[in-house]
């Protein structure tokens, strides 16, 4: 799964040994930017405190999909436990469900609470949606941007 972009090469740069730190840094910056936008939206007077749930669900999904290694999904390194490889795959799918659920619910919040009723300030809705988009791409970058080679950092 994580090797789908391995054949894409940049002529001028070779990040081979720095792939994991670069992917982790980009994912961290995306996640931090998402939460920073959310905190900025909380400072407005038109923000409903219940709108934080979709960001928490997206963050839970980020943690869930990155807790499973690619070897566990393929059945290479994990055969024991209660459900084995099937349990790892269920955990992974539930994590993606949390990510997509948070993203879809933040889009619903943006349009149902701010755009359709013609709210005076739509920034809180935009910030909640951007937070979940950034958390989604952060999760994808951290999961699929790194390699699981044990000899690399």
XYZ file of N, CA and C in Angstrom:
459
model
N 0.801 -1.196 0.000
C 0.000 0.000 0.000
C 0.844 1.259 0.000
N 1.847 1.303 0.846
C 2.629 2.529 0.945
C 3.605 2.673 -0.203
N 3.729 1.698 -1.066
C 4.683 1.762 -2.161
C 4.088 2.236 -3.465
N 2.860 2.770 -3.453
C 2.230 3.158 -4.710
C 2.893 4.380 -5.331
N 3.583 5.172 -4.569
C 4.255 6.351 -5.103
C 5.765 6.186 -5.165
N 6.260 4.971 -4.983
C 7.701 4.735 -4.977
C 8.352 4.960 -6.331
N 7.613 4.767 -7.423
C 8.194 4.902 -8.754
C 8.270 6.347 -9.228
N 7.654 7.274 -8.523
C 7.703 8.683 -8.906
C 9.000 9.269 -8.381
N 9.815 9.774 -9.263
C 11.117 10.319 -8.895
C 11.241 11.764 -9.369
N 11.852 12.574 -8.549
C 12.193 13.943 -8.908
C 13.625 13.930 -9.430
N 13.860 14.573 -10.538
C 15.177 14.528 -11.174
C 16.245 15.194 -10.300
N 15.905 16.283 -9.681
C 16.889 17.071 -8.942
C 17.070 16.647 -7.490
N 16.123 15.929 -6.928
C 16.218 15.620 -5.506
C 16.067 14.128 -5.254
N 16.796 13.649 -4.293
C 16.676 12.269 -3.857
C 16.539 12.284 -2.344
N 15.342 12.011 -1.861
C 15.077 12.095 -0.423
C 15.071 10.722 0.219
N 15.622 9.731 -0.448
C 15.555 8.338 -0.019
C 15.708 8.112 1.465
N 16.824 8.518 2.030
C 17.054 8.247 3.446
C 16.308 9.209 4.364
N 15.790 10.301 3.808
C 15.062 11.283 4.613
C 13.553 11.209 4.409
N 13.081 10.154 3.763
C 11.657 10.051 3.451
C 10.791 10.030 4.708
N 11.136 9.221 5.682
C 10.318 9.130 6.890
C 10.279 10.432 7.690
N 11.423 11.084 7.950
C 11.337 12.354 8.688
C 10.599 13.451 7.934
N 10.750 13.476 6.603
C 10.056 14.503 5.822
C 8.554 14.254 5.841
N 8.137 13.009 5.636
C 6.709 12.693 5.657
C 6.099 12.956 7.032
N 6.819 12.602 8.075
C 6.318 12.847 9.429
C 6.222 14.342 9.724
N 7.196 15.111 9.246
C 7.163 16.565 9.464
C 6.014 17.213 8.713
N 5.807 16.810 7.461
C 4.694 17.369 6.688
C 3.360 17.011 7.337
N 3.220 15.767 7.780
C 1.982 15.352 8.447
C 1.765 16.132 9.740
N 2.830 16.365 10.482
C 2.714 17.135 11.718
C 2.326 18.578 11.475
N 2.896 19.179 10.442
C 2.559 20.569 10.104
C 1.096 20.664 9.661
N 0.638 19.704 8.863
C -0.763 19.711 8.428
C -1.710 19.556 9.615
N -1.410 18.622 10.512
C -2.256 18.429 11.688
C -2.258 19.626 12.617
N -1.093 20.205 12.836
C -1.012 21.387 13.708
C -1.738 22.575 13.098
N -1.629 22.730 11.787
C -2.335 23.833 11.120
C -3.847 23.651 11.235
N -4.304 22.411 11.120
C -5.731 22.151 11.277
C -6.238 22.513 12.658
N -5.523 22.111 13.680
C -5.952 22.450 15.035
C -5.792 23.938 15.318
N -4.802 24.566 14.695
C -4.618 26.015 14.873
C -5.821 26.766 14.300
N -6.292 26.353 13.127
C -7.476 26.987 12.536
C -8.705 26.767 13.412
N -8.820 25.578 13.981
C -9.950 25.287 14.847
C -9.930 26.171 16.097
N -8.757 26.315 16.695
C -8.645 27.170 17.890
C -8.985 28.610 17.546
N -8.590 29.063 16.350
C -8.931 30.412 15.911
C -10.446 30.564 15.754
N -11.105 29.533 15.251
C -12.560 29.600 15.089
C -13.274 29.604 16.432
N -12.696 28.957 17.431
C -13.312 28.937 18.762
C -13.354 30.311 19.409
N -12.507 31.204 18.943
C -12.445 32.534 19.538
C -13.582 33.439 19.074
N -14.324 33.037 18.057
C -15.431 33.869 17.578
C -16.667 33.630 18.418
N -17.604 34.561 18.362
C -18.818 34.431 19.163
C -19.893 33.596 18.478
N -19.709 33.233 17.207
C -20.706 32.437 16.490
C -20.354 30.950 16.440
N -19.465 30.513 17.299
C -19.023 29.122 17.263
C -19.790 28.300 18.285
N -20.366 27.201 17.837
C -21.075 26.276 18.711
C -20.067 25.240 19.224
N -20.042 25.020 20.501
C -19.055 24.111 21.093
C -19.239 22.663 20.631
N -20.420 22.301 20.170
C -20.656 20.934 19.703
C -19.933 20.639 18.390
N -19.488 21.677 17.701
C -18.819 21.482 16.411
C -17.414 20.913 16.558
N -16.934 20.785 17.779
C -15.600 20.219 17.980
C -15.595 18.702 17.836
N -16.768 18.071 17.844
C -16.843 16.605 17.809
C -16.257 16.040 16.519
N -16.525 16.677 15.376
C -16.028 16.109 14.114
C -14.502 16.166 14.049
N -13.869 17.163 14.628
C -12.405 17.208 14.693
C -11.838 16.130 15.594
N -12.516 15.859 16.686
C -12.071 14.806 17.600
C -12.213 13.438 16.937
N -13.295 13.228 16.199
C -13.494 11.956 15.494
C -12.434 11.786 14.414
N -12.104 12.863 13.694
C -11.046 12.786 12.675
C -9.696 12.487 13.306
N -9.425 13.079 14.440
C -8.153 12.807 15.121
C -8.106 11.359 15.611
N -9.219 10.842 16.061
C -9.288 9.438 16.455
C -9.014 8.529 15.254
N -9.572 8.877 14.105
C -9.311 8.119 12.890
C -7.856 8.179 12.473
N -7.225 9.345 12.611
C -5.801 9.491 12.311
C -4.971 8.546 13.172
N -5.280 8.495 14.441
C -4.543 7.620 15.348
C -4.811 6.152 15.015
N -6.042 5.836 14.669
C -6.400 4.440 14.400
C -5.704 3.897 13.155
N -5.682 4.673 12.059
C -5.080 4.114 10.847
C -3.564 4.072 10.938
N -2.974 4.915 11.757
C -1.524 4.886 11.888
C -1.049 3.938 12.977
N -1.979 3.356 13.721
C -1.605 2.362 14.725
C -1.391 0.988 14.104
N -1.837 0.804 12.878
C -1.724 -0.477 12.180
C -0.622 -0.364 11.138
N 0.323 -1.277 11.175
C 1.391 -1.267 10.164
C 0.902 -1.942 8.890
N 1.601 -1.661 7.807
C 1.253 -2.271 6.538
C 1.460 -3.782 6.589
N 2.460 -4.226 7.322
C 2.684 -5.661 7.480
C 1.519 -6.357 8.167
N 0.911 -5.685 9.135
C -0.257 -6.259 9.801
C -1.444 -6.348 8.859
N -1.598 -5.370 7.964
C -2.705 -5.407 7.012
C -2.526 -6.516 5.985
N -1.277 -6.757 5.597
C -0.994 -7.802 4.618
C -0.907 -9.181 5.258
N -0.834 -9.241 6.571
C -0.722 -10.522 7.269
C 0.701 -11.013 7.383
N 1.681 -10.154 7.120
C 3.084 -10.556 7.168
C 3.617 -10.657 8.591
N 3.212 -9.740 9.453
C 3.856 -9.675 10.757
C 2.905 -9.909 11.919
N 1.649 -10.152 11.658
C 0.688 -10.273 12.755
C -0.250 -11.434 12.478
N -0.096 -12.481 13.226
C -0.964 -13.634 13.035
C -1.713 -14.018 14.296
N -1.326 -13.494 15.434
C -1.960 -13.860 16.693
C -3.087 -12.924 17.048
N -3.452 -12.980 18.295
C -4.499 -12.113 18.786
C -5.879 -12.707 18.595
N -6.861 -11.933 18.930
C -8.242 -12.399 18.872
C -8.723 -12.597 17.439
N -8.462 -11.630 16.567
C -8.950 -11.712 15.197
C -7.841 -11.768 14.154
N -6.591 -11.571 14.556
C -5.466 -11.646 13.631
C -5.503 -10.573 12.565
N -5.252 -10.970 11.335
C -5.214 -10.041 10.219
C -6.584 -9.403 9.975
N -7.636 -10.141 10.171
C -8.988 -9.615 9.978
C -9.270 -8.491 10.968
N -8.838 -8.642 12.203
C -9.021 -7.586 13.193
C -8.258 -6.325 12.837
N -7.046 -6.491 12.297
C -6.266 -5.332 11.861
C -6.968 -4.594 10.730
N -7.521 -5.350 9.805
C -8.222 -4.723 8.680
C -9.507 -4.040 9.123
N -10.219 -4.631 10.066
C -11.427 -3.989 10.594
C -11.064 -2.692 11.297
N -10.012 -2.706 12.108
C -9.549 -1.510 12.809
C -9.179 -0.413 11.811
N -8.503 -0.803 10.727
C -8.078 0.138 9.688
C -9.294 0.755 8.984
N -10.277 -0.052 8.642
C -11.476 0.451 7.964
C -12.284 1.357 8.897
N -12.386 1.000 10.165
C -13.099 1.851 11.120
C -12.376 3.194 11.264
N -11.039 3.178 11.241
C -10.274 4.418 11.287
C -10.555 5.305 10.089
N -10.587 4.711 8.888
C -10.941 5.503 7.710
C -12.385 5.969 7.773
N -13.253 5.170 8.351
C -14.636 5.606 8.549
C -14.720 6.824 9.448
N -13.896 6.856 10.490
C -13.847 8.030 11.362
C -13.341 9.252 10.613
N -12.311 9.066 9.792
C -11.783 10.189 9.008
C -12.828 10.726 8.033
N -13.458 9.827 7.275
C -14.478 10.273 6.329
C -15.698 10.836 7.048
N -16.073 10.251 8.173
C -17.199 10.769 8.938
C -16.952 12.177 9.445
N -15.750 12.424 9.946
C -15.414 13.764 10.392
C -15.398 14.764 9.253
N -14.889 14.347 8.103
C -14.835 15.222 6.936
C -16.234 15.541 6.420
N -17.073 14.540 6.329
C -18.443 14.754 5.839
C -19.248 15.593 6.828
N -19.095 15.319 8.116
C -19.854 16.099 9.104
C -19.380 17.549 9.165
N -18.096 17.783 8.922
C -17.632 19.177 8.918
C -18.163 19.924 7.701
N -18.314 19.236 6.567
C -18.949 19.868 5.408
C -20.412 20.175 5.679
N -21.079 19.260 6.380
C -22.465 19.503 6.752
C -22.571 20.704 7.698
N -21.656 20.796 8.656
C -21.663 21.931 9.584
C -21.462 23.237 8.833
N -20.520 23.230 7.887
C -20.251 24.446 7.111
C -21.503 24.925 6.399
N -22.188 24.030 5.702
C -23.327 24.469 4.905
C -24.609 24.620 5.717
N -24.875 23.722 6.644
C -26.137 23.781 7.391
C -26.155 24.888 8.435
N -25.015 25.192 9.010
C -25.006 26.176 10.101
C -24.535 27.559 9.668
N -23.825 27.658 8.540
C -23.254 28.952 8.185
C -23.628 29.440 6.788
N -23.577 28.601 5.782
C -23.793 29.066 4.408
C -25.275 29.231 4.098
N -26.091 28.208 4.347
C -27.510 28.257 3.992
C -28.271 29.317 4.795
N -28.068 29.426 6.120
C -28.798 30.471 6.847
C -28.220 31.882 6.663
N -27.243 32.030 5.790
C -26.598 33.328 5.521
C -26.086 33.978 6.811
N -25.254 33.246 7.505
C -24.670 33.755 8.746
C -23.781 34.957 8.444
N -23.701 35.838 9.414
C -22.898 37.047 9.253
C -21.424 36.708 9.067
N -20.951 35.733 9.811
C -19.547 35.331 9.739
C -19.487 33.829 9.476
N -18.972 33.423 8.307
C -18.889 32.003 7.968
C -17.532 31.403 8.320
N -16.628 32.199 8.880
C -15.289 31.698 9.175
C -15.276 30.486 10.093
N -16.080 30.420 11.155
C -16.033 29.215 11.996
C -16.360 27.942 11.222
N -17.319 27.982 10.324
C -17.647 26.811 9.525
C -16.537 26.442 8.562
N -15.933 27.450 7.944
C -14.815 27.202 7.032
C -13.632 26.626 7.804
N -13.384 27.140 8.999
C -12.261 26.667 9.802
C -12.456 25.215 10.242
N -13.679 24.851 10.620
C -13.950 23.463 11.013
C -13.760 22.538 9.809
N -14.227 22.970 8.639
C -14.054 22.145 7.434
C -12.576 22.021 7.068
N -11.844 23.137 7.092
C -10.410 23.087 6.780
C -9.642 22.246 7.789
N -10.043 22.310 9.045
C -9.393 21.484 10.063
C -9.504 20.012 9.704
N -10.677 19.580 9.313
C -10.875 18.172 9.005
C -10.221 17.771 7.696
N -10.173 18.666 6.729
C -9.444 18.381 5.488
C -7.959 18.218 5.788
N -7.399 19.121 6.604
C -5.983 19.036 6.940
C -5.670 17.795 7.779
N -6.552 17.430 8.696
C -6.344 16.204 9.467
C -6.423 14.964 8.573
N -7.315 14.995 7.582
C -7.430 13.881 6.648
C -6.134 13.715 5.846
N -5.622 14.810 5.291
C -4.383 14.717 4.515
C -3.171 14.442 5.400
N -3.225 14.875 6.642
C -2.159 14.550 7.581
C -2.110 13.054 7.841
N -3.273 12.450 8.022
C -3.328 11.006 8.245
C -2.829 10.233 7.032
N -3.233 10.670 5.835
C -2.780 9.999 4.618
C -1.279 10.155 4.422
N -0.761 11.346 4.692
C 0.676 11.586 4.533
C 1.475 10.752 5.520
N 1.022 10.681 6.758
C 1.770 9.935 7.765
C 1.700 8.435 7.523
N 0.566 7.953 7.012
C 0.424 6.517 6.776
C 1.141 6.072 5.509
N 0.915 6.755 4.403
C 1.409 6.292 3.118
C 2.674 6.998 2.650
N 3.093 8.047 3.329
C 4.306 8.754 2.930
C 5.567 8.150 3.504
N 5.425 7.343 4.528
C 6.591 6.721 5.165
C 6.801 5.317 4.637
N 8.004 4.827 4.824
C 8.295 3.446 4.493
C 8.534 2.680 5.794
N 8.268 1.404 5.779
C 8.437 0.604 6.996
C 9.700 -0.234 6.942
N 10.688 0.250 6.243
C 11.984 -0.429 6.179
C 12.632 -0.313 7.555
N 12.979 -1.415 8.202
C 13.526 -1.337 9.565
C 14.905 -0.702 9.631
N 15.583 -0.523 8.506
C 16.920 0.036 8.524
C 16.931 1.527 8.269
N 15.765 2.122 8.082
C 15.656 3.572 7.920
C 15.056 4.168 9.170
N 15.325 5.438 9.384
C 14.754 6.126 10.545
C 13.303 6.449 10.328
